[in-house]
Amino acid sequence: MPHIAVMMYPGRDDEKKMALAKKLQDALEEALGVDRKVISVSVEDVAKEDWDENFKKKIDKKTIFIEAEV
């Protein structure tokens, strides 16, 4: 059961988050060849001032395959 977790700054409504989740689900279904029924996607808003603390606590650097270039 693949799961995609997205952390991002606040400011997007639930409609945009759902659109993103569906596109990620489509991409994972195609890339892994799994049924979309087993794919879950979460979207978490993290305030800019809390980003470093939350990101470092929740994400193991060894699991990041593409890093932001900022």
Short mmCIF file of C-alpha atoms in Angstrom, two decimals:
data_model
loop_
_atom_site.label_atom_id
_atom_site.label_comp_id
_atom_site.label_asym_id
_atom_site.label_seq_id
_atom_site.Cartn_x
_atom_site.Cartn_y
_atom_site.Cartn_z
CA MET A 1 0.00 0.00 0.00
CA PRO A 2 1.93 3.04 -1.21
CA HIS A 3 1.42 6.34 0.56
CA ILE A 4 2.53 9.78 -0.59
CA ALA A 5 2.95 12.47 2.07
CA VAL A 6 3.13 16.10 0.98
CA MET A 7 4.24 18.91 3.28
CA MET A 8 3.87 22.48 2.03
CA TYR A 9 3.34 26.03 3.13
CA PRO A 10 -0.29 26.96 3.86
CA GLY A 11 -2.34 28.91 1.37
CA ARG A 12 -3.98 26.37 -0.91
CA ASP A 13 -7.62 25.39 -0.53
CA ASP A 14 -8.92 21.84 -0.29
CA GLU A 15 -9.86 21.84 -3.98
CA LYS A 16 -6.25 22.45 -5.02
CA LYS A 17 -5.02 19.87 -2.51
CA MET A 18 -7.44 17.27 -3.88
CA ALA A 19 -6.36 18.02 -7.46
CA LEU A 20 -2.73 17.54 -6.41
CA ALA A 21 -3.54 14.32 -4.56
CA LYS A 22 -5.34 12.88 -7.60
CA LYS A 23 -2.44 13.72 -9.92
CA LEU A 24 0.02 12.12 -7.52
CA GLN A 25 -2.21 9.07 -7.28
CA ASP A 26 -2.32 8.85 -11.10
CA ALA A 27 1.45 9.15 -11.35
CA LEU A 28 2.07 6.48 -8.71
CA GLU A 29 -0.44 4.13 -10.31
CA GLU A 30 1.37 4.47 -13.64
CA ALA A 31 4.91 4.36 -12.25
CA LEU A 32 4.43 1.35 -9.99
CA GLY A 33 1.64 -0.44 -11.83
CA VAL A 34 -0.52 -0.72 -8.72
CA ASP A 35 -4.28 -0.26 -8.41
CA ARG A 36 -5.17 3.27 -7.33
CA LYS A 37 -7.45 1.81 -4.65
CA VAL A 38 -4.38 0.94 -2.57
CA ILE A 39 -2.74 4.39 -2.88
CA SER A 40 -3.24 7.03 -0.20
CA VAL A 41 -2.11 10.66 -0.28
CA SER A 42 -1.87 13.11 2.62
CA VAL A 43 -1.30 16.86 2.42
CA GLU A 44 -0.05 18.72 5.47
CA ASP A 45 0.24 22.50 5.77
CA VAL A 46 3.33 23.62 7.67
CA ALA A 47 3.88 27.28 8.52
CA LYS A 48 7.05 28.77 7.06
CA GLU A 49 8.43 29.49 10.53
CA ASP A 50 7.90 25.85 11.53
CA TRP A 51 9.24 24.32 8.31
CA ASP A 52 12.78 23.42 9.38
CA GLU A 53 11.67 21.88 12.66
CA ASN A 54 8.83 19.85 11.10
CA PHE A 55 10.77 18.80 8.04
CA LYS A 56 13.80 17.63 10.02
CA LYS A 57 11.63 15.73 12.52
CA LYS A 58 9.43 13.96 10.00
CA ILE A 59 11.63 13.34 6.97
CA ASP A 60 14.70 11.12 7.01
CA LYS A 61 17.22 12.71 4.63
CA LYS A 62 18.08 9.25 3.29
CA THR A 63 14.55 9.00 1.87
CA ILE A 64 14.74 12.20 -0.20
CA PHE A 65 15.47 11.42 -3.85
CA ILE A 66 15.01 14.98 -5.12
CA GLU A 67 15.91 17.97 -2.96
CA ALA A 68 14.59 21.47 -3.38
CA GLU A 69 17.15 23.84 -4.87
CA VAL A 70 16.42 26.76 -2.56
#
